[in-house]
């Protein structure tokens, strides 16, 4: 009898509170225990609860668990949005597990297919169609260099010293087609020039990267036409940044030094290399690389492992006093950062000859 009395009392006490709030809903103390609590429509709409039939402690984990799904989803969305806003595919790749090629430090654009990412052969296959050989002729002689296609109708960036003073310019693309080109604009202070192919269309334009993100130790690929060997590919790393390189701005001096192989007269560390730079010079900040560069690579591309152009090859080290005929790569090459090129494009396209 005592045990039965206690059970009856257990049922009576909670229902007594309910009867005080809802007198029209009597409760029979002989009924079995009520079912587990579920929120009523009034509660879902924000109203007060009708009755509390289970212990509050048992319901606290349920009420805390419910927001976790939406909160976690919002956090993931915020991370993805931040990754997209930052212009990098890496965060998205980590969240989704996709095979998106991770963006390099220099750019978020990925030219190389994911199946060949990080390989020299993949970079070469993707970018070589955008690199050309340039043959310039003038009264002072002839020079051979390289260039980078930046538009499908034949705009090409190269070094000023490749085409300075040229009376005619011939260009050979990677597939062997030959074009006549005209010099659109030059900037001797940055050793840059823009030329345009005549009657060209459907060319593969290179992707210009962001050299501000380049770091020492980054792997790079160089493509050009050393000694007239079109489409030559070499590789290495970025050895240093912001190197002061001084080159000649005198057209006659440049053409004279470039006869018979396109040597690069330039000054570095107070010393002159590949011949006399002349009395008129300019100095720029360059990316240093140990990728092999030789006469004829001038104006060609320095490329990151995602296939983005990060520099225009412009100078190489060779023993002081060496002539262009015996100059060769010793693992000290220099390239004009591509951000310098991009900032100069409007001036070059305007036809400026400086």
Short mmCIF file of N, CA and C in Angstrom, two decimals, residues 218-323:
data_model
loop_
_atom_site.label_atom_id
_atom_site.label_comp_id
_atom_site.label_asym_id
_atom_site.label_seq_id
_atom_site.Cartn_x
_atom_site.Cartn_y
_atom_site.Cartn_z
N UNK A 218 60.33 29.52 -55.03
CA UNK A 218 59.27 29.05 -55.91
C UNK A 218 59.86 28.41 -57.16
N UNK A 219 59.28 27.30 -57.59
CA UNK A 219 59.71 26.66 -58.84
C UNK A 219 59.21 27.47 -60.03
N UNK A 220 60.04 27.57 -61.05
CA UNK A 220 59.68 28.32 -62.25
C UNK A 220 60.17 27.59 -63.49
N UNK A 221 59.56 27.96 -64.62
CA UNK A 221 59.95 27.43 -65.93
C UNK A 221 60.22 28.62 -66.85
N UNK A 222 61.27 28.52 -67.66
CA UNK A 222 61.57 29.56 -68.66
C UNK A 222 61.40 28.97 -70.05
N UNK A 223 60.76 29.73 -70.94
CA UNK A 223 60.58 29.29 -72.33
C UNK A 223 61.00 30.43 -73.24
N UNK A 224 61.78 30.10 -74.27
CA UNK A 224 62.25 31.10 -75.23
C UNK A 224 62.97 30.46 -76.39
N UNK A 225 63.76 31.29 -77.08
CA UNK A 225 64.47 30.80 -78.28
C UNK A 225 65.96 31.11 -78.17
N UNK A 226 66.66 30.48 -77.22
CA UNK A 226 68.10 30.72 -77.10
C UNK A 226 68.84 30.27 -78.35
N UNK A 227 69.69 31.18 -78.87
CA UNK A 227 70.47 30.89 -80.09
C UNK A 227 69.57 30.45 -81.24
N UNK A 228 68.32 30.94 -81.25
CA UNK A 228 67.40 30.61 -82.34
C UNK A 228 66.76 29.25 -82.21
N UNK A 229 66.93 28.57 -81.08
CA UNK A 229 66.33 27.25 -80.88
C UNK A 229 64.93 27.45 -80.29
N UNK A 230 63.97 27.58 -81.20
CA UNK A 230 62.61 27.95 -80.81
C UNK A 230 62.00 26.97 -79.82
N UNK A 231 61.30 27.52 -78.82
CA UNK A 231 60.54 26.69 -77.89
C UNK A 231 61.38 25.93 -76.89
N UNK A 232 62.57 26.43 -76.57
CA UNK A 232 63.42 25.74 -75.59
C UNK A 232 62.88 25.97 -74.17
N UNK A 233 62.81 24.89 -73.41
CA UNK A 233 62.26 24.92 -72.05
C UNK A 233 63.35 24.59 -71.04
N UNK A 234 63.49 25.43 -70.02
CA UNK A 234 64.39 25.16 -68.90
C UNK A 234 63.62 25.40 -67.61
N UNK A 235 64.17 24.94 -66.50
CA UNK A 235 63.46 25.12 -65.22
C UNK A 235 64.43 25.39 -64.09
N UNK A 236 63.90 25.90 -63.00
CA UNK A 236 64.72 26.20 -61.83
C UNK A 236 63.85 26.77 -60.73
N UNK A 237 64.42 27.66 -59.95
CA UNK A 237 63.67 28.30 -58.87
C UNK A 237 63.89 29.80 -58.92
N UNK A 238 63.11 30.52 -58.14
CA UNK A 238 63.36 31.94 -57.93
C UNK A 238 64.48 32.04 -56.90
N UNK A 239 65.59 32.64 -57.29
CA UNK A 239 66.77 32.70 -56.43
C UNK A 239 66.78 33.92 -55.53
N UNK A 240 66.22 35.02 -56.01
CA UNK A 240 66.19 36.26 -55.24
C UNK A 240 65.17 37.20 -55.87
N UNK A 241 64.80 38.22 -55.12
CA UNK A 241 63.83 39.20 -55.60
C UNK A 241 64.41 40.61 -55.52
N UNK A 242 63.84 41.50 -56.33
CA UNK A 242 64.20 42.93 -56.30
C UNK A 242 65.69 43.17 -56.53
N UNK A 243 66.27 42.46 -57.47
CA UNK A 243 67.67 42.69 -57.84
C UNK A 243 67.75 43.90 -58.77
N UNK A 244 68.67 44.81 -58.52
CA UNK A 244 68.88 45.96 -59.40
C UNK A 244 69.69 45.54 -60.61
N UNK A 245 69.08 45.62 -61.78
CA UNK A 245 69.75 45.27 -63.04
C UNK A 245 69.75 46.51 -63.93
N UNK A 246 70.90 46.83 -64.51
CA UNK A 246 71.05 48.00 -65.36
C UNK A 246 71.31 47.57 -66.79
N UNK A 247 70.51 48.06 -67.73
CA UNK A 247 70.67 47.72 -69.15
C UNK A 247 70.80 49.00 -69.97
N UNK A 248 71.30 48.83 -71.17
CA UNK A 248 71.49 49.97 -72.06
C UNK A 248 70.17 50.43 -72.65
N UNK A 249 70.02 51.73 -72.80
CA UNK A 249 68.85 52.29 -73.51
C UNK A 249 69.26 52.85 -74.87
N UNK A 250 70.53 52.74 -75.22
CA UNK A 250 71.03 53.27 -76.49
C UNK A 250 70.78 52.23 -77.58
N UNK A 251 70.00 52.60 -78.60
CA UNK A 251 69.60 51.65 -79.63
C UNK A 251 70.80 51.09 -80.38
N UNK A 252 71.69 51.97 -80.79
CA UNK A 252 72.84 51.50 -81.55
C UNK A 252 73.69 50.53 -80.76
N UNK A 253 73.88 50.84 -79.46
CA UNK A 253 74.67 49.97 -78.60
C UNK A 253 74.02 48.60 -78.46
N UNK A 254 72.71 48.60 -78.29
CA UNK A 254 72.00 47.33 -78.12
C UNK A 254 72.11 46.49 -79.38
N UNK A 255 71.85 47.09 -80.53
CA UNK A 255 71.90 46.32 -81.77
C UNK A 255 73.29 45.78 -82.03
N UNK A 256 74.31 46.58 -81.71
CA UNK A 256 75.68 46.13 -81.93
C UNK A 256 75.99 44.91 -81.07
N UNK A 257 75.53 44.94 -79.82
CA UNK A 257 75.81 43.83 -78.91
C UNK A 257 75.01 42.59 -79.27
N UNK A 258 73.87 42.77 -79.95
CA UNK A 258 73.00 41.64 -80.22
C UNK A 258 73.32 40.93 -81.53
N UNK A 259 74.21 41.46 -82.33
CA UNK A 259 74.53 40.81 -83.60
C UNK A 259 75.09 39.41 -83.35
N UNK A 260 74.62 38.47 -84.11
CA UNK A 260 75.16 37.13 -84.03
C UNK A 260 74.73 36.36 -82.80
N UNK A 261 73.60 36.67 -82.19
CA UNK A 261 73.13 35.82 -81.09
C UNK A 261 72.30 36.51 -80.05
N UNK A 262 72.12 37.77 -80.12
CA UNK A 262 71.22 38.43 -79.18
C UNK A 262 71.73 38.48 -77.77
N UNK A 263 73.00 38.84 -77.56
CA UNK A 263 73.54 38.94 -76.21
C UNK A 263 72.90 40.08 -75.45
N UNK A 264 73.03 40.07 -74.14
CA UNK A 264 72.41 41.07 -73.28
C UNK A 264 73.47 41.90 -72.57
N UNK A 265 73.83 43.07 -73.07
CA UNK A 265 74.73 43.90 -72.28
C UNK A 265 73.99 44.44 -71.07
N UNK A 266 74.49 44.17 -69.88
CA UNK A 266 73.85 44.72 -68.69
C UNK A 266 74.87 44.84 -67.57
N UNK A 267 74.48 45.61 -66.58
CA UNK A 267 75.36 45.91 -65.45
C UNK A 267 74.71 45.40 -64.17
N UNK A 268 75.51 44.76 -63.33
CA UNK A 268 74.99 44.26 -62.07
C UNK A 268 76.10 44.35 -61.02
N UNK A 269 75.76 44.91 -59.87
CA UNK A 269 76.74 45.01 -58.80
C UNK A 269 77.93 45.88 -59.15
N UNK A 270 77.71 46.88 -60.02
CA UNK A 270 78.80 47.77 -60.39
C UNK A 270 79.69 47.24 -61.48
N UNK A 271 79.41 46.06 -62.01
CA UNK A 271 80.21 45.48 -63.08
C UNK A 271 79.37 45.32 -64.34
N UNK A 272 80.03 45.40 -65.51
CA UNK A 272 79.34 45.25 -66.78
C UNK A 272 79.54 43.83 -67.31
N UNK A 273 78.48 43.28 -67.89
CA UNK A 273 78.52 41.92 -68.40
C UNK A 273 78.04 41.89 -69.85
N UNK A 274 78.58 40.95 -70.60
CA UNK A 274 78.24 40.78 -72.02
C UNK A 274 78.56 42.03 -72.82
N UNK A 275 79.61 42.72 -72.48
CA UNK A 275 80.02 43.89 -73.26
C UNK A 275 79.64 45.20 -72.60
N UNK A 276 80.01 46.29 -73.24
CA UNK A 276 79.78 47.64 -72.74
C UNK A 276 78.30 47.99 -72.79
N UNK A 277 77.76 48.51 -71.69
CA UNK A 277 76.35 48.91 -71.68
C UNK A 277 76.15 50.29 -72.30
N UNK A 278 77.22 50.99 -72.59
CA UNK A 278 77.09 52.32 -73.19
C UNK A 278 76.88 53.39 -72.12
N UNK A 279 76.70 54.60 -72.59
CA UNK A 279 76.57 55.73 -71.66
C UNK A 279 75.14 55.96 -71.19
N UNK A 280 74.16 55.44 -71.93
CA UNK A 280 72.76 55.63 -71.58
C UNK A 280 72.19 54.32 -71.05
N UNK A 281 71.81 54.30 -69.77
CA UNK A 281 71.33 53.06 -69.14
C UNK A 281 70.07 53.31 -68.33
N UNK A 282 69.42 52.22 -67.97
CA UNK A 282 68.27 52.27 -67.06
C UNK A 282 68.38 51.10 -66.10
N UNK A 283 67.84 51.29 -64.91
CA UNK A 283 67.90 50.26 -63.88
C UNK A 283 66.48 49.89 -63.44
N UNK A 284 66.24 48.59 -63.26
CA UNK A 284 64.93 48.13 -62.79
C UNK A 284 65.13 47.00 -61.79
N UNK A 285 64.09 46.74 -61.01
CA UNK A 285 64.10 45.65 -60.05
C UNK A 285 63.71 44.36 -60.76
N UNK A 286 64.51 43.34 -60.60
CA UNK A 286 64.29 42.10 -61.35
C UNK A 286 64.14 40.90 -60.43
N UNK A 287 63.46 39.87 -60.96
CA UNK A 287 63.40 38.56 -60.32
C UNK A 287 64.64 37.79 -60.76
N UNK A 288 65.38 37.25 -59.82
CA UNK A 288 66.55 36.44 -60.16
C UNK A 288 66.17 34.96 -60.16
N UNK A 289 66.65 34.23 -61.15
CA UNK A 289 66.34 32.80 -61.26
C UNK A 289 67.57 32.01 -61.66
N UNK A 290 67.60 30.74 -61.28
CA UNK A 290 68.68 29.87 -61.73
C UNK A 290 68.25 29.02 -62.92
N UNK A 291 67.02 29.26 -63.43
CA UNK A 291 66.62 28.59 -64.68
C UNK A 291 67.57 29.04 -65.79
N UNK A 292 68.04 28.12 -66.57
CA UNK A 292 69.04 28.43 -67.59
C UNK A 292 68.51 29.41 -68.64
N UNK A 293 69.19 30.55 -68.77
CA UNK A 293 68.87 31.55 -69.79
C UNK A 293 70.11 31.80 -70.63
N UNK A 294 69.91 31.91 -71.93
CA UNK A 294 71.01 32.13 -72.87
C UNK A 294 70.60 33.18 -73.88
N UNK A 295 71.56 33.73 -74.65
CA UNK A 295 71.21 34.72 -75.67
C UNK A 295 70.09 34.21 -76.58
N UNK A 296 69.04 34.99 -76.69
CA UNK A 296 67.86 34.59 -77.45
C UNK A 296 66.66 34.35 -76.54
N UNK A 297 66.91 34.08 -75.23
CA UNK A 297 65.81 33.97 -74.27
C UNK A 297 65.21 35.34 -73.94
N UNK A 298 65.93 36.40 -74.30
CA UNK A 298 65.49 37.74 -73.96
C UNK A 298 64.09 38.03 -74.50
N UNK A 299 63.19 38.48 -73.61
CA UNK A 299 61.80 38.74 -74.00
C UNK A 299 60.88 37.56 -73.82
N UNK A 300 61.45 36.41 -73.49
CA UNK A 300 60.64 35.22 -73.27
C UNK A 300 60.01 35.21 -71.89
N UNK A 301 59.42 34.09 -71.52
CA UNK A 301 58.58 34.03 -70.32
C UNK A 301 59.26 33.30 -69.17
N UNK A 302 59.08 33.85 -67.97
CA UNK A 302 59.35 33.13 -66.73
C UNK A 302 57.98 32.80 -66.14
N UNK A 303 57.75 31.52 -65.84
CA UNK A 303 56.40 31.01 -65.60
C UNK A 303 56.35 30.26 -64.27
N UNK A 304 55.25 30.44 -63.51
CA UNK A 304 55.10 29.65 -62.29
C UNK A 304 54.53 28.28 -62.63
N UNK A 305 54.41 27.42 -61.63
CA UNK A 305 54.02 26.03 -61.89
C UNK A 305 52.53 25.86 -62.15
N UNK A 306 51.77 26.94 -62.11
CA UNK A 306 50.37 26.90 -62.53
C UNK A 306 50.20 27.41 -63.96
N UNK A 307 51.31 27.79 -64.60
CA UNK A 307 51.25 28.25 -65.98
C UNK A 307 51.04 29.73 -66.16
N UNK A 308 51.19 30.52 -65.09
CA UNK A 308 51.03 31.96 -65.18
C UNK A 308 52.38 32.64 -65.44
N UNK A 309 52.38 33.64 -66.32
CA UNK A 309 53.60 34.40 -66.58
C UNK A 309 53.87 35.31 -65.39
N UNK A 310 55.03 35.16 -64.77
CA UNK A 310 55.38 36.02 -63.63
C UNK A 310 56.52 36.97 -63.96
N UNK A 311 57.14 36.81 -65.13
CA UNK A 311 58.22 37.71 -65.51
C UNK A 311 58.59 37.59 -66.97
N UNK A 312 59.24 38.65 -67.50
CA UNK A 312 59.77 38.64 -68.87
C UNK A 312 61.29 38.57 -68.76
N UNK A 313 61.86 37.47 -69.22
CA UNK A 313 63.30 37.28 -69.12
C UNK A 313 64.04 38.39 -69.86
N UNK A 314 65.05 38.96 -69.21
CA UNK A 314 65.66 40.16 -69.78
C UNK A 314 67.17 40.21 -69.73
N UNK A 315 67.81 39.50 -68.83
CA UNK A 315 69.27 39.61 -68.72
C UNK A 315 69.83 38.34 -68.10
N UNK A 316 71.12 38.13 -68.32
CA UNK A 316 71.80 36.98 -67.72
C UNK A 316 73.20 37.39 -67.32
N UNK A 317 73.73 36.67 -66.39
CA UNK A 317 75.11 36.92 -65.95
C UNK A 317 76.08 36.16 -66.85
N UNK A 318 77.16 36.80 -67.20
CA UNK A 318 78.27 36.14 -67.87
C UNK A 318 79.53 36.88 -67.46
N UNK A 319 80.65 36.22 -67.53
CA UNK A 319 81.89 36.82 -67.06
C UNK A 319 82.12 38.17 -67.72
N UNK A 320 82.62 39.14 -66.94
CA UNK A 320 82.85 40.49 -67.45
C UNK A 320 83.75 40.44 -68.66
N UNK A 321 83.36 41.20 -69.69
CA UNK A 321 84.16 41.26 -70.90
C UNK A 321 83.84 40.19 -71.90
N UNK A 322 82.95 39.23 -71.55
CA UNK A 322 82.58 38.18 -72.49
C UNK A 322 81.78 38.77 -73.64
N UNK A 323 82.00 38.28 -74.81
CA UNK A 323 81.21 38.72 -75.95
C UNK A 323 79.97 37.88 -76.07
#
